[in-house]
Short mmCIF file of C-alpha atoms in Angstrom, two decimals:
data_model
loop_
_atom_site.label_atom_id
_atom_site.label_comp_id
_atom_site.label_asym_id
_atom_site.label_seq_id
_atom_site.Cartn_x
_atom_site.Cartn_y
_atom_site.Cartn_z
CA GLY A 21 9.37 -16.25 -1.31
CA ALA A 22 8.80 -12.72 -2.66
CA VAL A 23 10.49 -10.80 0.12
CA VAL A 24 11.14 -7.07 -0.08
CA SER A 25 13.45 -5.35 2.37
CA GLN A 26 14.07 -1.70 3.12
CA HIS A 27 16.99 0.03 4.76
CA PRO A 28 17.09 1.84 7.06
CA SER A 29 13.95 1.02 9.04
CA TRP A 30 14.08 4.45 10.62
CA VAL A 31 16.21 7.54 10.23
CA ILE A 32 16.40 10.91 11.93
CA CYS A 33 18.11 13.75 10.12
CA LYS A 34 18.56 17.47 10.34
CA SER A 35 16.68 19.85 8.10
CA GLY A 36 18.54 20.51 4.86
CA THR A 37 20.32 17.18 4.69
CA SER A 38 19.68 14.35 2.23
CA VAL A 39 18.57 10.85 3.12
CA LYS A 40 18.78 7.71 1.00
CA ILE A 41 16.37 4.82 1.43
CA GLU A 42 17.03 1.44 -0.18
CA CYS A 43 14.44 -1.04 -1.36
CA ARG A 44 15.60 -4.54 -2.26
CA SER A 45 13.84 -7.56 -3.67
CA LEU A 46 15.63 -10.42 -1.92
CA ASP A 47 14.49 -13.48 -3.83
CA PHE A 48 13.12 -12.21 -7.11
CA GLN A 49 13.92 -9.70 -9.79
CA ALA A 50 11.87 -6.54 -9.99
CA THR A 51 11.95 -4.46 -13.14
CA THR A 52 9.39 -2.18 -11.52
CA MET A 53 9.14 -0.94 -7.96
CA PHE A 54 6.74 1.53 -6.44
CA TRP A 55 7.40 4.15 -3.76
CA TYR A 56 4.63 5.25 -1.41
CA ARG A 57 4.46 7.83 1.33
CA GLN A 58 2.15 7.52 4.29
CA PHE A 59 1.51 10.33 6.75
CA PRO A 60 0.14 9.48 10.22
CA LYS A 61 -3.43 8.21 10.12
CA GLN A 62 -3.57 8.59 6.36
CA SER A 63 -3.54 6.28 3.39
CA LEU A 64 -0.66 5.24 1.20
CA MET A 65 -0.05 7.72 -1.57
CA LEU A 66 1.95 6.63 -4.59
CA MET A 67 4.91 8.91 -5.18
CA ALA A 68 6.59 7.32 -8.17
CA THR A 69 7.16 4.22 -10.23
CA SER A 70 10.76 3.10 -10.38
CA ASN A 71 11.81 1.42 -13.63
CA GLU A 72 15.01 -0.57 -13.94
CA GLY A 73 17.33 1.01 -16.44
CA SER A 74 15.17 4.05 -17.14
CA LYS A 75 13.82 7.16 -15.53
CA ALA A 76 11.24 6.97 -12.79
CA THR A 77 7.68 8.07 -13.42
CA TYR A 78 6.44 10.54 -10.82
CA GLU A 79 2.86 11.10 -9.76
CA GLN A 80 1.34 14.52 -10.14
CA GLY A 81 2.47 16.90 -7.43
CA VAL A 82 5.61 14.96 -6.49
CA GLU A 83 8.81 16.93 -7.04
CA LYS A 84 11.20 14.76 -9.02
CA ASP A 85 14.18 16.94 -8.11
CA LYS A 86 13.45 16.53 -4.43
CA PHE A 87 12.71 12.81 -4.44
CA LEU A 88 15.41 11.21 -6.55
CA ILE A 89 14.82 7.63 -7.59
CA ASN A 90 17.44 5.29 -9.00
CA HIS A 91 16.67 1.74 -10.06
CA ALA A 92 20.17 0.61 -10.93
CA SER A 93 19.63 -3.14 -10.84
CA LEU A 94 16.87 -5.71 -10.98
CA THR A 95 16.90 -6.02 -7.17
CA LEU A 96 17.54 -2.51 -5.92
CA SER A 97 15.75 0.81 -6.06
CA THR A 98 16.76 3.83 -4.01
CA LEU A 99 14.81 6.90 -2.97
CA THR A 100 16.82 9.95 -1.96
CA VAL A 101 15.03 12.74 -0.18
CA THR A 102 17.11 15.82 -0.93
CA SER A 103 17.23 18.90 1.30
CA ALA A 104 14.80 17.28 3.69
CA HIS A 105 12.45 19.47 5.72
CA PRO A 106 10.18 18.62 8.66
CA GLU A 107 7.18 18.31 6.32
CA ASP A 108 8.97 15.41 4.61
CA SER A 109 8.74 13.41 7.83
CA SER A 110 6.69 10.38 6.93
CA PHE A 111 6.59 6.62 6.53
CA TYR A 112 8.06 5.62 3.17
CA ILE A 113 7.16 2.19 1.78
CA CYS A 114 8.24 0.47 -1.39
CA SER A 115 6.55 -2.40 -3.19
CA ALA A 116 7.23 -4.64 -6.13
CA PRO A 117 5.24 -7.11 -8.21
CA THR A 118 6.76 -10.44 -9.15
CA SER A 119 6.71 -12.25 -12.44
CA GLY A 120 5.19 -15.32 -10.83
CA ARG A 121 2.17 -13.72 -9.14
CA VAL A 122 1.79 -10.81 -11.47
CA TYR A 123 -1.06 -9.05 -9.76
CA GLU A 124 0.15 -9.15 -6.19
CA GLN A 125 2.40 -6.43 -4.80
CA PHE A 126 4.96 -7.24 -2.13
CA PHE A 127 5.65 -4.48 0.31
CA GLY A 128 8.82 -3.59 2.13
CA PRO A 129 8.64 -3.01 5.89
CA GLY A 130 8.80 0.75 5.48
CA THR A 131 11.19 3.48 6.57
CA ARG A 132 10.21 6.02 9.19
CA LEU A 133 11.83 9.36 8.34
CA THR A 134 11.92 12.12 10.93
CA VAL A 135 13.38 15.47 9.91
CA LEU A 136 14.28 17.77 12.77
CA GLY B 2 -6.51 8.56 -13.06
CA GLU B 3 -8.10 6.09 -10.72
CA ASN B 4 -9.89 7.30 -7.60
CA VAL B 5 -10.88 4.93 -4.79
CA GLU B 6 -13.31 5.95 -2.08
CA GLN B 7 -13.61 3.90 1.12
CA HIS B 8 -16.29 3.92 3.81
CA PRO B 9 -16.59 4.05 6.72
CA SER B 10 -13.43 5.70 8.00
CA THR B 11 -13.93 4.14 11.42
CA LEU B 12 -15.86 1.07 12.48
CA SER B 13 -16.44 -0.23 15.97
CA VAL B 14 -17.98 -3.68 16.39
CA GLN B 15 -18.57 -6.09 19.21
CA GLU B 16 -16.51 -9.25 19.21
CA GLY B 17 -18.32 -11.93 17.24
CA ASP B 18 -20.24 -9.48 15.08
CA SER B 19 -19.60 -8.88 11.40
CA ALA B 20 -17.78 -5.94 9.85
CA VAL B 21 -18.35 -4.60 6.36
CA ILE B 22 -16.17 -2.07 4.54
CA LYS B 23 -17.15 -0.68 1.16
CA CYS B 24 -15.11 0.84 -1.64
CA THR B 25 -15.94 2.42 -4.95
CA TYR B 26 -13.59 3.03 -7.83
CA SER B 27 -13.75 5.31 -10.84
CA ASP B 28 -11.73 3.65 -13.60
CA SER B 29 -13.67 0.92 -15.40
CA ALA B 30 -10.34 -0.47 -16.66
CA SER B 31 -9.31 -1.50 -13.13
CA ASN B 32 -9.34 -5.25 -12.80
CA TYR B 33 -7.53 -6.15 -9.59
CA PHE B 34 -8.85 -5.29 -6.13
CA PRO B 35 -6.76 -6.23 -3.07
CA TRP B 36 -7.54 -5.61 0.57
CA TYR B 37 -4.81 -4.91 3.09
CA LYS B 38 -4.60 -4.94 6.86
CA GLN B 39 -2.08 -2.59 8.39
CA GLU B 40 -1.01 -2.47 11.99
CA LEU B 41 0.67 0.59 13.43
CA GLY B 42 4.14 1.12 12.00
CA LYS B 43 4.01 -2.02 9.87
CA ARG B 44 3.75 -2.77 6.18
CA PRO B 45 0.34 -3.42 4.60
CA GLN B 46 -0.50 -7.11 4.69
CA LEU B 47 -2.58 -8.61 1.90
CA ILE B 48 -5.59 -10.39 3.39
CA ILE B 49 -7.62 -11.13 0.29
CA ASP B 50 -7.84 -10.01 -3.32
CA ILE B 51 -10.21 -10.39 -6.21
CA ARG B 52 -9.91 -10.02 -9.93
CA SER B 53 -12.57 -8.66 -12.20
CA ASN B 54 -13.54 -12.01 -13.67
CA VAL B 55 -14.84 -13.13 -10.28
CA GLY B 56 -17.79 -11.75 -8.33
CA GLU B 57 -17.01 -13.14 -4.91
CA LYS B 58 -14.15 -14.77 -3.07
CA LYS B 59 -13.99 -16.20 0.43
CA ASP B 60 -11.18 -17.23 2.74
CA GLN B 61 -12.34 -18.49 6.12
CA ARG B 62 -13.85 -15.49 7.96
CA ILE B 63 -13.03 -13.02 5.21
CA ALA B 64 -14.92 -12.48 1.97
CA VAL B 65 -14.82 -9.93 -0.79
CA THR B 66 -17.54 -9.12 -3.30
CA LEU B 67 -17.16 -7.19 -6.52
CA ASN B 68 -19.79 -5.45 -8.62
CA LYS B 69 -18.09 -4.30 -11.81
CA THR B 70 -21.19 -2.66 -13.21
CA ALA B 71 -21.57 -0.43 -10.18
CA LYS B 72 -17.79 -0.20 -9.69
CA HIS B 73 -17.81 -1.11 -6.07
CA PHE B 74 -16.36 -3.86 -3.92
CA SER B 75 -16.73 -4.79 -0.29
CA LEU B 76 -14.86 -6.61 2.45
CA HIS B 77 -16.80 -8.75 4.88
CA ILE B 78 -15.29 -10.04 8.11
CA THR B 79 -17.45 -12.46 10.09
CA GLU B 80 -17.08 -13.54 13.71
CA THR B 81 -14.74 -10.66 14.44
CA GLN B 82 -12.03 -11.09 17.02
CA PRO B 83 -9.98 -8.49 18.94
CA GLU B 84 -6.95 -9.31 16.77
CA ASP B 85 -8.92 -8.09 13.75
CA SER B 86 -8.52 -4.56 15.13
CA ALA B 87 -6.35 -2.65 12.65
CA VAL B 88 -6.58 -0.28 9.71
CA TYR B 89 -7.90 -1.83 6.51
CA PHE B 90 -7.26 -0.46 3.04
CA CYS B 91 -8.87 -1.33 -0.24
CA ALA B 92 -7.01 -0.71 -3.48
CA ALA B 93 -7.46 -0.97 -7.22
CA SER B 94 -5.09 -1.66 -10.06
CA GLY B 95 -5.54 -1.51 -13.78
CA ALA B 96 -3.19 -4.20 -14.96
CA ALA B 97 -0.81 -6.89 -13.86
CA GLY B 98 2.15 -5.41 -12.05
CA ASN B 99 0.62 -1.98 -12.24
CA LYS B 100 0.45 0.68 -9.58
CA LEU B 101 -2.14 0.50 -6.84
CA THR B 102 -4.50 3.30 -5.89
CA PHE B 103 -5.55 3.03 -2.25
CA GLY B 104 -8.73 3.97 -0.51
CA GLY B 105 -8.58 6.23 2.51
CA GLY B 106 -8.60 3.40 5.03
CA THR B 107 -10.96 2.13 7.72
CA ARG B 108 -9.92 1.92 11.33
CA VAL B 109 -11.62 -1.15 12.78
CA LEU B 110 -11.95 -1.64 16.51
CA VAL B 111 -13.27 -4.96 17.80
CA LYS B 112 -14.44 -4.62 21.37
CA PRO B 113 -14.16 -7.70 23.59
#
């Protein structure tokens, strides 16, 4: 149990376009999901906390108008990278805690974004 | 906010030897400390975790120790094997279901 999926697993886009990444909890409900970004050979950096039915909470330095987060249901959160640029190329990973094992986070498989 | 420091950044050990990775955290309110193993291009995989009401936890070749007074925790891997080669991250969280703050990572290489 406690499976998180992401779609797509990789995406290549042109500079200036927008890209949407989906994060789904497959067998549990997630009122909260977290979005991380990981550059090559670096750690995971939290971008924002996605809250079902309310606005996301962004970490300091993360542009909320560039990284749009929508948590429309208890099983789906989306991250849209708007007007993507090459410096946005990164590995984006979502995670969610469950109600059963409240401390553990379950991670999605990640999405590799390459902006040309 | 929370700040987690992790050392060393790289660690090379001979197969069969032990590996130790250390982390310190800044927020005394943090009470959950997981360790993750990440292989290239994959999601972080939880290998062991510890909560603040416990000082030590062991799972086969892996153990974690926590010193809340000093605000540091460590990962110990004994009898290392080549398949232990990966990047390891420590993290800290302040409450159930709360966000994780990650350390900078340790690249472990186990030489046959």
